[in-house]
Short mmCIF file of N, CA and C in Angstrom, two decimals:
data_model
loop_
_atom_site.label_atom_id
_atom_site.label_comp_id
_atom_site.label_asym_id
_atom_site.label_seq_id
_atom_site.Cartn_x
_atom_site.Cartn_y
_atom_site.Cartn_z
N MET F 1 0.86 -1.17 0.00
CA MET F 1 0.00 0.00 0.00
C MET F 1 0.90 1.23 0.00
N ARG F 2 0.66 2.12 -0.93
CA ARG F 2 1.52 3.30 -1.09
C ARG F 2 1.48 4.20 0.15
N LYS F 3 0.31 4.46 0.68
CA LYS F 3 0.19 5.30 1.87
C LYS F 3 0.04 4.39 3.08
N GLU F 4 1.16 3.94 3.57
CA GLU F 4 1.21 2.94 4.64
C GLU F 4 0.42 3.38 5.88
N LYS F 5 0.37 4.68 6.15
CA LYS F 5 -0.34 5.15 7.34
C LYS F 5 -1.84 4.89 7.27
N ARG F 6 -2.36 4.59 6.08
CA ARG F 6 -3.79 4.29 5.94
C ARG F 6 -4.10 2.80 6.12
N ALA F 7 -3.07 1.99 6.23
CA ALA F 7 -3.27 0.54 6.35
C ALA F 7 -3.79 0.18 7.73
N ILE F 8 -4.71 -0.75 7.77
CA ILE F 8 -5.15 -1.36 9.03
C ILE F 8 -4.44 -2.70 9.09
N ARG F 9 -3.63 -2.91 10.09
CA ARG F 9 -2.81 -4.12 10.19
C ARG F 9 -3.42 -5.17 11.13
N ASP F 10 -4.20 -4.74 12.07
CA ASP F 10 -4.75 -5.65 13.07
C ASP F 10 -5.82 -6.53 12.43
N LYS F 11 -5.58 -7.85 12.39
CA LYS F 11 -6.51 -8.78 11.73
C LYS F 11 -7.90 -8.73 12.34
N ALA F 12 -7.98 -8.65 13.65
CA ALA F 12 -9.29 -8.60 14.31
C ALA F 12 -10.05 -7.34 13.90
N ALA F 13 -9.34 -6.21 13.78
CA ALA F 13 -9.98 -4.96 13.36
C ALA F 13 -10.47 -5.06 11.91
N ILE F 14 -9.68 -5.69 11.05
CA ILE F 14 -10.08 -5.86 9.66
C ILE F 14 -11.32 -6.74 9.58
N GLU F 15 -11.31 -7.85 10.31
CA GLU F 15 -12.47 -8.75 10.29
C GLU F 15 -13.71 -8.08 10.85
N SER F 16 -13.55 -7.30 11.91
CA SER F 16 -14.68 -6.57 12.49
C SER F 16 -15.26 -5.59 11.47
N LEU F 17 -14.38 -4.89 10.77
CA LEU F 17 -14.81 -3.95 9.74
C LEU F 17 -15.56 -4.68 8.62
N LEU F 18 -15.04 -5.83 8.19
CA LEU F 18 -15.70 -6.60 7.14
C LEU F 18 -17.08 -7.07 7.59
N ARG F 19 -17.19 -7.49 8.84
CA ARG F 19 -18.49 -7.94 9.35
C ARG F 19 -19.51 -6.80 9.41
N SER F 20 -19.04 -5.56 9.44
CA SER F 20 -19.97 -4.42 9.48
C SER F 20 -20.49 -4.06 8.08
N CYS F 21 -19.88 -4.60 7.04
CA CYS F 21 -20.30 -4.31 5.66
C CYS F 21 -21.46 -5.20 5.27
N ARG F 22 -22.34 -4.69 4.45
CA ARG F 22 -23.50 -5.46 4.00
C ARG F 22 -23.39 -5.94 2.57
N THR F 23 -22.64 -5.22 1.74
CA THR F 23 -22.43 -5.62 0.35
C THR F 23 -20.95 -5.48 0.01
N MET F 24 -20.57 -6.14 -1.06
CA MET F 24 -19.21 -5.99 -1.58
C MET F 24 -19.27 -5.95 -3.10
N GLN F 25 -18.25 -5.35 -3.67
CA GLN F 25 -18.10 -5.35 -5.12
C GLN F 25 -17.11 -6.48 -5.41
N LEU F 26 -17.63 -7.49 -6.08
CA LEU F 26 -16.89 -8.71 -6.38
C LEU F 26 -16.23 -8.55 -7.74
N GLY F 27 -14.92 -8.76 -7.79
CA GLY F 27 -14.19 -8.68 -9.05
C GLY F 27 -13.85 -10.08 -9.53
N LEU F 28 -14.23 -10.37 -10.78
CA LEU F 28 -14.01 -11.69 -11.37
C LEU F 28 -13.32 -11.54 -12.72
N TRP F 29 -12.79 -12.64 -13.24
CA TRP F 29 -12.11 -12.64 -14.53
C TRP F 29 -12.75 -13.70 -15.41
N ASP F 30 -13.20 -13.30 -16.60
CA ASP F 30 -13.85 -14.26 -17.49
C ASP F 30 -12.93 -14.79 -18.59
N GLY F 31 -11.65 -14.43 -18.53
CA GLY F 31 -10.69 -14.87 -19.53
C GLY F 31 -10.44 -13.83 -20.60
N ARG F 32 -11.32 -12.85 -20.70
CA ARG F 32 -11.18 -11.77 -21.68
C ARG F 32 -11.10 -10.41 -21.02
N GLU F 33 -11.92 -10.22 -19.97
CA GLU F 33 -11.99 -8.91 -19.34
C GLU F 33 -12.47 -9.06 -17.90
N PRO F 34 -12.20 -8.06 -17.07
CA PRO F 34 -12.70 -8.11 -15.70
C PRO F 34 -14.21 -7.93 -15.67
N TYR F 35 -14.82 -8.50 -14.66
CA TYR F 35 -16.26 -8.37 -14.45
C TYR F 35 -16.45 -8.05 -12.97
N VAL F 36 -17.18 -6.97 -12.68
CA VAL F 36 -17.42 -6.55 -11.30
C VAL F 36 -18.91 -6.49 -11.06
N VAL F 37 -19.33 -7.06 -9.94
CA VAL F 37 -20.75 -7.09 -9.60
C VAL F 37 -20.90 -6.94 -8.09
N THR F 38 -21.95 -6.26 -7.67
CA THR F 38 -22.23 -6.09 -6.24
C THR F 38 -23.04 -7.29 -5.76
N VAL F 39 -22.63 -7.84 -4.61
CA VAL F 39 -23.35 -8.96 -4.00
C VAL F 39 -23.48 -8.72 -2.50
N ASN F 40 -24.50 -9.33 -1.90
CA ASN F 40 -24.49 -9.40 -0.45
C ASN F 40 -23.70 -10.65 -0.09
N PHE F 41 -23.25 -10.75 1.14
CA PHE F 41 -22.31 -11.81 1.47
C PHE F 41 -22.35 -12.10 2.96
N GLY F 42 -21.64 -13.14 3.33
CA GLY F 42 -21.38 -13.45 4.73
C GLY F 42 -19.91 -13.78 4.87
N TYR F 43 -19.35 -13.46 6.02
CA TYR F 43 -17.94 -13.75 6.29
C TYR F 43 -17.82 -14.57 7.55
N GLU F 44 -17.03 -15.63 7.48
CA GLU F 44 -16.80 -16.47 8.66
C GLU F 44 -15.57 -17.34 8.42
N ASP F 45 -14.73 -17.45 9.43
CA ASP F 45 -13.59 -18.37 9.42
C ASP F 45 -12.73 -18.26 8.16
N GLY F 46 -12.40 -17.03 7.78
CA GLY F 46 -11.49 -16.83 6.66
C GLY F 46 -12.08 -17.05 5.29
N ALA F 47 -13.40 -17.10 5.20
CA ALA F 47 -14.06 -17.30 3.91
C ALA F 47 -15.25 -16.37 3.77
N VAL F 48 -15.50 -15.95 2.55
CA VAL F 48 -16.66 -15.16 2.18
C VAL F 48 -17.61 -16.08 1.43
N TYR F 49 -18.90 -15.95 1.70
CA TYR F 49 -19.93 -16.72 1.02
C TYR F 49 -20.88 -15.76 0.32
N PHE F 50 -21.28 -16.12 -0.90
CA PHE F 50 -22.35 -15.38 -1.57
C PHE F 50 -23.19 -16.38 -2.35
N HIS F 51 -24.39 -15.94 -2.72
CA HIS F 51 -25.28 -16.81 -3.48
C HIS F 51 -25.57 -16.18 -4.83
N SER F 52 -26.11 -17.01 -5.71
CA SER F 52 -26.33 -16.56 -7.08
C SER F 52 -27.34 -17.47 -7.75
N ALA F 53 -27.81 -17.05 -8.91
CA ALA F 53 -28.52 -17.98 -9.79
C ALA F 53 -27.51 -19.03 -10.24
N LEU F 54 -27.98 -20.15 -10.68
CA LEU F 54 -27.09 -21.23 -11.12
C LEU F 54 -26.32 -20.86 -12.39
N GLU F 55 -26.91 -20.04 -13.23
CA GLU F 55 -26.31 -19.67 -14.51
C GLU F 55 -26.13 -18.16 -14.59
N GLY F 56 -25.20 -17.73 -15.41
CA GLY F 56 -24.96 -16.31 -15.63
C GLY F 56 -23.47 -16.02 -15.65
N ARG F 57 -23.14 -14.80 -15.97
CA ARG F 57 -21.74 -14.41 -16.14
C ARG F 57 -20.93 -14.62 -14.85
N LYS F 58 -21.50 -14.26 -13.72
CA LYS F 58 -20.80 -14.43 -12.44
C LYS F 58 -20.39 -15.88 -12.24
N MET F 59 -21.33 -16.78 -12.44
CA MET F 59 -21.06 -18.20 -12.23
C MET F 59 -20.13 -18.75 -13.32
N ASP F 60 -20.23 -18.23 -14.54
CA ASP F 60 -19.30 -18.65 -15.60
C ASP F 60 -17.86 -18.31 -15.20
N CYS F 61 -17.66 -17.13 -14.64
CA CYS F 61 -16.33 -16.71 -14.21
C CYS F 61 -15.81 -17.61 -13.08
N ILE F 62 -16.65 -17.87 -12.10
CA ILE F 62 -16.23 -18.71 -10.97
C ILE F 62 -15.86 -20.11 -11.47
N ARG F 63 -16.68 -20.67 -12.31
CA ARG F 63 -16.41 -22.02 -12.81
C ARG F 63 -15.19 -22.07 -13.72
N ALA F 64 -14.91 -20.97 -14.43
CA ALA F 64 -13.78 -20.95 -15.36
C ALA F 64 -12.44 -20.97 -14.64
N ASN F 65 -12.31 -20.16 -13.58
CA ASN F 65 -10.99 -20.08 -12.94
C ASN F 65 -11.04 -19.84 -11.44
N GLY F 66 -12.17 -19.43 -10.90
CA GLY F 66 -12.31 -19.23 -9.46
C GLY F 66 -11.61 -18.01 -8.89
N LEU F 67 -10.95 -17.21 -9.72
CA LEU F 67 -10.25 -16.04 -9.22
C LEU F 67 -11.25 -14.99 -8.73
N VAL F 68 -11.04 -14.52 -7.51
CA VAL F 68 -11.97 -13.55 -6.91
C VAL F 68 -11.17 -12.47 -6.19
N SER F 69 -11.59 -11.24 -6.38
CA SER F 69 -11.13 -10.14 -5.55
C SER F 69 -12.39 -9.36 -5.15
N PHE F 70 -12.26 -8.54 -4.12
CA PHE F 70 -13.43 -7.77 -3.70
C PHE F 70 -13.00 -6.53 -2.95
N VAL F 71 -13.92 -5.60 -2.85
CA VAL F 71 -13.79 -4.47 -1.93
C VAL F 71 -15.16 -4.28 -1.27
N ALA F 72 -15.13 -4.07 0.02
CA ALA F 72 -16.34 -3.78 0.79
C ALA F 72 -16.08 -2.48 1.53
N VAL F 73 -16.97 -1.52 1.36
CA VAL F 73 -16.81 -0.21 1.99
C VAL F 73 -17.77 -0.11 3.16
N ALA F 74 -17.21 0.10 4.35
CA ALA F 74 -18.03 0.19 5.55
C ALA F 74 -18.59 1.59 5.74
N GLU F 75 -17.78 2.58 5.46
CA GLU F 75 -18.20 3.97 5.63
C GLU F 75 -17.60 4.78 4.50
N SER F 76 -18.33 5.79 4.05
CA SER F 76 -17.83 6.67 3.00
C SER F 76 -18.50 8.03 3.14
N GLU F 77 -17.67 9.07 3.11
CA GLU F 77 -18.20 10.44 3.20
C GLU F 77 -17.35 11.36 2.35
N LEU F 78 -17.98 12.06 1.41
CA LEU F 78 -17.28 13.03 0.59
C LEU F 78 -16.98 14.28 1.42
N ILE F 79 -15.74 14.72 1.39
CA ILE F 79 -15.32 15.93 2.10
C ILE F 79 -15.09 17.01 1.05
N ARG F 80 -15.90 18.07 1.12
CA ARG F 80 -15.83 19.15 0.14
C ARG F 80 -14.97 20.29 0.67
N GLU F 81 -14.26 20.91 -0.23
CA GLU F 81 -13.43 22.08 0.09
C GLU F 81 -13.68 23.16 -0.96
N ASP F 82 -13.13 24.33 -0.74
CA ASP F 82 -13.31 25.42 -1.70
C ASP F 82 -12.59 25.16 -3.02
N LEU F 83 -11.45 24.51 -2.96
CA LEU F 83 -10.67 24.24 -4.16
C LEU F 83 -10.82 22.77 -4.56
N PRO F 84 -10.81 22.48 -5.86
CA PRO F 84 -11.00 21.10 -6.31
C PRO F 84 -10.01 20.11 -5.71
N CYS F 85 -8.76 20.49 -5.59
CA CYS F 85 -7.75 19.57 -5.07
C CYS F 85 -7.88 19.34 -3.57
N GLY F 86 -8.75 20.07 -2.91
CA GLY F 86 -9.00 19.87 -1.49
C GLY F 86 -10.03 18.78 -1.21
N TYR F 87 -10.78 18.41 -2.22
CA TYR F 87 -11.78 17.34 -2.06
C TYR F 87 -11.10 16.02 -1.72
N THR F 88 -11.74 15.26 -0.89
CA THR F 88 -11.27 13.91 -0.58
C THR F 88 -12.48 13.09 -0.12
N THR F 89 -12.24 11.87 0.16
CA THR F 89 -13.28 11.00 0.70
C THR F 89 -12.74 10.33 1.95
N HIS F 90 -13.50 10.41 3.02
CA HIS F 90 -13.18 9.64 4.22
C HIS F 90 -13.89 8.30 4.11
N TYR F 91 -13.16 7.23 4.39
CA TYR F 91 -13.75 5.90 4.24
C TYR F 91 -13.04 4.89 5.12
N LYS F 92 -13.69 3.77 5.28
CA LYS F 92 -13.12 2.57 5.89
C LYS F 92 -13.50 1.43 4.96
N SER F 93 -12.51 0.64 4.54
CA SER F 93 -12.80 -0.43 3.59
C SER F 93 -11.94 -1.65 3.84
N VAL F 94 -12.39 -2.76 3.27
CA VAL F 94 -11.64 -4.01 3.30
C VAL F 94 -11.60 -4.55 1.88
N SER F 95 -10.42 -4.94 1.44
CA SER F 95 -10.25 -5.61 0.16
C SER F 95 -9.73 -7.01 0.42
N GLY F 96 -9.96 -7.90 -0.53
CA GLY F 96 -9.47 -9.26 -0.35
C GLY F 96 -9.30 -9.98 -1.66
N PHE F 97 -8.56 -11.09 -1.59
CA PHE F 97 -8.29 -11.93 -2.73
C PHE F 97 -8.44 -13.38 -2.31
N GLY F 98 -8.95 -14.20 -3.21
CA GLY F 98 -9.08 -15.60 -2.89
C GLY F 98 -9.53 -16.42 -4.07
N HIS F 99 -9.95 -17.63 -3.75
CA HIS F 99 -10.39 -18.58 -4.78
C HIS F 99 -11.80 -19.06 -4.44
N GLY F 100 -12.71 -18.91 -5.40
CA GLY F 100 -14.10 -19.29 -5.21
C GLY F 100 -14.36 -20.73 -5.61
N GLN F 101 -15.19 -21.39 -4.83
CA GLN F 101 -15.58 -22.77 -5.09
C GLN F 101 -17.10 -22.85 -4.99
N VAL F 102 -17.73 -23.43 -6.01
CA VAL F 102 -19.17 -23.63 -6.01
C VAL F 102 -19.48 -24.83 -5.11
N LEU F 103 -20.38 -24.63 -4.16
CA LEU F 103 -20.78 -25.71 -3.25
C LEU F 103 -21.91 -26.50 -3.89
N ASP F 104 -21.74 -27.80 -3.99
CA ASP F 104 -22.74 -28.64 -4.65
C ASP F 104 -23.63 -29.40 -3.67
N ASP F 105 -23.07 -29.83 -2.56
CA ASP F 105 -23.83 -30.61 -1.59
C ASP F 105 -24.90 -29.73 -0.93
N PRO F 106 -26.15 -30.18 -0.87
CA PRO F 106 -27.21 -29.36 -0.26
C PRO F 106 -26.91 -28.94 1.17
N ALA F 107 -26.27 -29.80 1.96
CA ALA F 107 -25.93 -29.43 3.34
C ALA F 107 -24.88 -28.32 3.37
N ASP F 108 -23.90 -28.38 2.45
CA ASP F 108 -22.89 -27.32 2.36
C ASP F 108 -23.52 -26.01 1.91
N LYS F 109 -24.45 -26.10 0.95
CA LYS F 109 -25.13 -24.90 0.47
C LYS F 109 -25.93 -24.25 1.61
N ALA F 110 -26.64 -25.07 2.37
CA ALA F 110 -27.42 -24.54 3.50
C ALA F 110 -26.50 -23.92 4.53
N ALA F 111 -25.35 -24.54 4.79
CA ALA F 111 -24.40 -23.98 5.76
C ALA F 111 -23.86 -22.64 5.26
N GLY F 112 -23.57 -22.53 3.96
CA GLY F 112 -23.10 -21.27 3.39
C GLY F 112 -24.16 -20.18 3.46
N LEU F 113 -25.40 -20.55 3.16
CA LEU F 113 -26.49 -19.58 3.28
C LEU F 113 -26.70 -19.15 4.73
N ALA F 114 -26.48 -20.07 5.66
CA ALA F 114 -26.60 -19.73 7.09
C ALA F 114 -25.54 -18.69 7.47
N VAL F 115 -24.33 -18.80 6.90
CA VAL F 115 -23.29 -17.79 7.17
C VAL F 115 -23.75 -16.43 6.68
N ILE F 116 -24.34 -16.40 5.48
CA ILE F 116 -24.84 -15.12 4.94
C ILE F 116 -25.93 -14.56 5.84
N MET F 117 -26.85 -15.41 6.25
CA MET F 117 -27.95 -14.95 7.10
C MET F 117 -27.45 -14.47 8.47
N ARG F 118 -26.48 -15.18 9.04
CA ARG F 118 -25.89 -14.73 10.32
C ARG F 118 -25.26 -13.35 10.17
N HIS F 119 -24.58 -13.15 9.05
CA HIS F 119 -23.92 -11.87 8.77
C HIS F 119 -24.93 -10.73 8.76
N HIS F 120 -26.16 -11.04 8.34
CA HIS F 120 -27.21 -10.02 8.24
C HIS F 120 -28.24 -10.14 9.37
N ASP F 121 -27.87 -10.86 10.43
CA ASP F 121 -28.74 -11.02 11.60
C ASP F 121 -30.10 -11.61 11.24
N GLY F 122 -30.12 -12.55 10.30
CA GLY F 122 -31.36 -13.18 9.87
C GLY F 122 -31.48 -14.60 10.37
N PRO F 123 -32.58 -15.28 10.06
CA PRO F 123 -32.75 -16.67 10.47
C PRO F 123 -31.76 -17.57 9.73
N GLU F 124 -31.22 -18.55 10.46
CA GLU F 124 -30.16 -19.39 9.91
C GLU F 124 -30.63 -20.78 9.52
N ALA F 125 -31.90 -21.06 9.60
CA ALA F 125 -32.39 -22.40 9.29
C ALA F 125 -33.70 -22.27 8.52
N GLY F 126 -34.13 -23.40 7.98
CA GLY F 126 -35.41 -23.44 7.30
C GLY F 126 -35.32 -23.20 5.80
N PHE F 127 -34.16 -23.49 5.20
CA PHE F 127 -34.02 -23.31 3.76
C PHE F 127 -34.81 -24.39 3.02
N ASP F 128 -35.65 -23.97 2.12
CA ASP F 128 -36.49 -24.87 1.33
C ASP F 128 -35.60 -25.67 0.37
N ALA F 129 -35.75 -26.99 0.33
CA ALA F 129 -34.94 -27.86 -0.53
C ALA F 129 -35.08 -27.46 -2.00
N ARG F 130 -36.27 -27.02 -2.42
CA ARG F 130 -36.48 -26.62 -3.81
C ARG F 130 -35.69 -25.35 -4.14
N VAL F 131 -35.57 -24.45 -3.16
CA VAL F 131 -34.79 -23.23 -3.37
C VAL F 131 -33.31 -23.58 -3.44
N LEU F 132 -32.85 -24.48 -2.56
CA LEU F 132 -31.45 -24.90 -2.59
C LEU F 132 -31.08 -25.49 -3.95
N GLU F 133 -31.99 -26.23 -4.56
CA GLU F 133 -31.73 -26.85 -5.86
C GLU F 133 -31.45 -25.83 -6.95
N ARG F 134 -32.09 -24.68 -6.87
CA ARG F 134 -31.93 -23.69 -7.93
C ARG F 134 -31.09 -22.48 -7.51
N THR F 135 -30.36 -22.63 -6.41
CA THR F 135 -29.49 -21.57 -5.92
C THR F 135 -28.05 -22.04 -5.89
N ALA F 136 -27.17 -21.22 -6.45
CA ALA F 136 -25.73 -21.49 -6.34
C ALA F 136 -25.22 -20.79 -5.08
N VAL F 137 -24.36 -21.47 -4.35
CA VAL F 137 -23.69 -20.88 -3.19
C VAL F 137 -22.19 -21.05 -3.42
N VAL F 138 -21.46 -19.97 -3.25
CA VAL F 138 -20.02 -19.96 -3.49
C VAL F 138 -19.29 -19.62 -2.20
N ARG F 139 -18.26 -20.41 -1.91
CA ARG F 139 -17.36 -20.12 -0.78
C ARG F 139 -16.05 -19.63 -1.39
N VAL F 140 -15.60 -18.47 -0.94
CA VAL F 140 -14.33 -17.90 -1.38
C VAL F 140 -13.36 -17.99 -0.20
N VAL F 141 -12.41 -18.90 -0.31
CA VAL F 141 -11.38 -19.01 0.71
C VAL F 141 -10.38 -17.89 0.46
N LEU F 142 -10.23 -17.01 1.45
CA LEU F 142 -9.42 -15.81 1.28
C LEU F 142 -7.95 -16.07 1.59
N ARG F 143 -7.09 -15.55 0.74
CA ARG F 143 -5.65 -15.63 1.02
C ARG F 143 -5.11 -14.31 1.55
N ASP F 144 -5.82 -13.21 1.29
CA ASP F 144 -5.39 -11.90 1.77
C ASP F 144 -6.61 -11.07 2.14
N LEU F 145 -6.50 -10.34 3.25
CA LEU F 145 -7.47 -9.32 3.66
C LEU F 145 -6.69 -8.06 3.94
N ILE F 146 -7.14 -6.95 3.38
CA ILE F 146 -6.42 -5.69 3.51
C ILE F 146 -7.41 -4.63 3.99
N GLY F 147 -7.11 -4.01 5.11
CA GLY F 147 -7.94 -2.93 5.62
C GLY F 147 -7.33 -1.59 5.29
N LYS F 148 -8.18 -0.62 5.00
CA LYS F 148 -7.69 0.72 4.66
C LYS F 148 -8.66 1.75 5.22
N VAL F 149 -8.08 2.85 5.71
CA VAL F 149 -8.89 3.91 6.30
C VAL F 149 -8.33 5.27 5.88
N ASN F 150 -9.20 6.20 5.60
CA ASN F 150 -8.83 7.58 5.31
C ASN F 150 -9.85 8.47 6.00
N PRO F 151 -9.50 9.36 6.88
CA PRO F 151 -8.11 9.72 7.17
C PRO F 151 -7.43 8.63 7.99
N ALA F 152 -6.11 8.66 7.92
CA ALA F 152 -5.32 7.68 8.65
C ALA F 152 -5.56 7.83 10.14
N PHE F 153 -5.45 6.73 10.85
CA PHE F 153 -5.59 6.76 12.29
C PHE F 153 -4.21 6.65 12.92
N SER F 154 -4.11 7.04 14.15
CA SER F 154 -2.82 6.90 14.83
C SER F 154 -3.05 6.13 16.11
N GLY F 155 -2.29 5.07 16.26
CA GLY F 155 -2.30 4.33 17.51
C GLY F 155 -3.37 3.24 17.60
N ASP F 156 -4.62 3.61 17.67
CA ASP F 156 -5.70 2.65 17.96
C ASP F 156 -6.10 1.92 16.67
N PRO F 157 -5.84 0.58 16.59
CA PRO F 157 -6.22 -0.16 15.40
C PRO F 157 -7.71 -0.42 15.29
N GLN F 158 -8.45 -0.14 16.35
CA GLN F 158 -9.90 -0.38 16.31
C GLN F 158 -10.55 0.78 15.58
N VAL F 159 -10.66 0.62 14.28
CA VAL F 159 -11.19 1.69 13.44
C VAL F 159 -12.69 1.67 13.50
#
């Protein structure tokens, strides 16, 4: 990270920030060009879970190579100044990289959906078997999580 003072290094603080986010912008590669889409998600034990229709560009990308990156913004506020170069944005965000795997087993799909529901303080049980059949659930095992904050903080990693 070029501006090291904006980095959040404390893993617990990064995970806490990620848990406060409700959506993320998922970056995928289809072999020709990048594809970015907003999804809701759940985070638990070093993995992000999201759901999808069984078919479509998002799922084509995951099945083709599984490469996933994302950014989730917890807070964002435009700061206006009198001069254009004085404008900035205050934010707290988490980025990550990993490999996505489509879950096929109905029990695994239900467990992944339960992670998403827990993340959003919703009910974690009672998934209809017919809905599970027509829903894709993807687990992204993360290899990197990066926290960033602007303005930079000093001392306290609990952003």
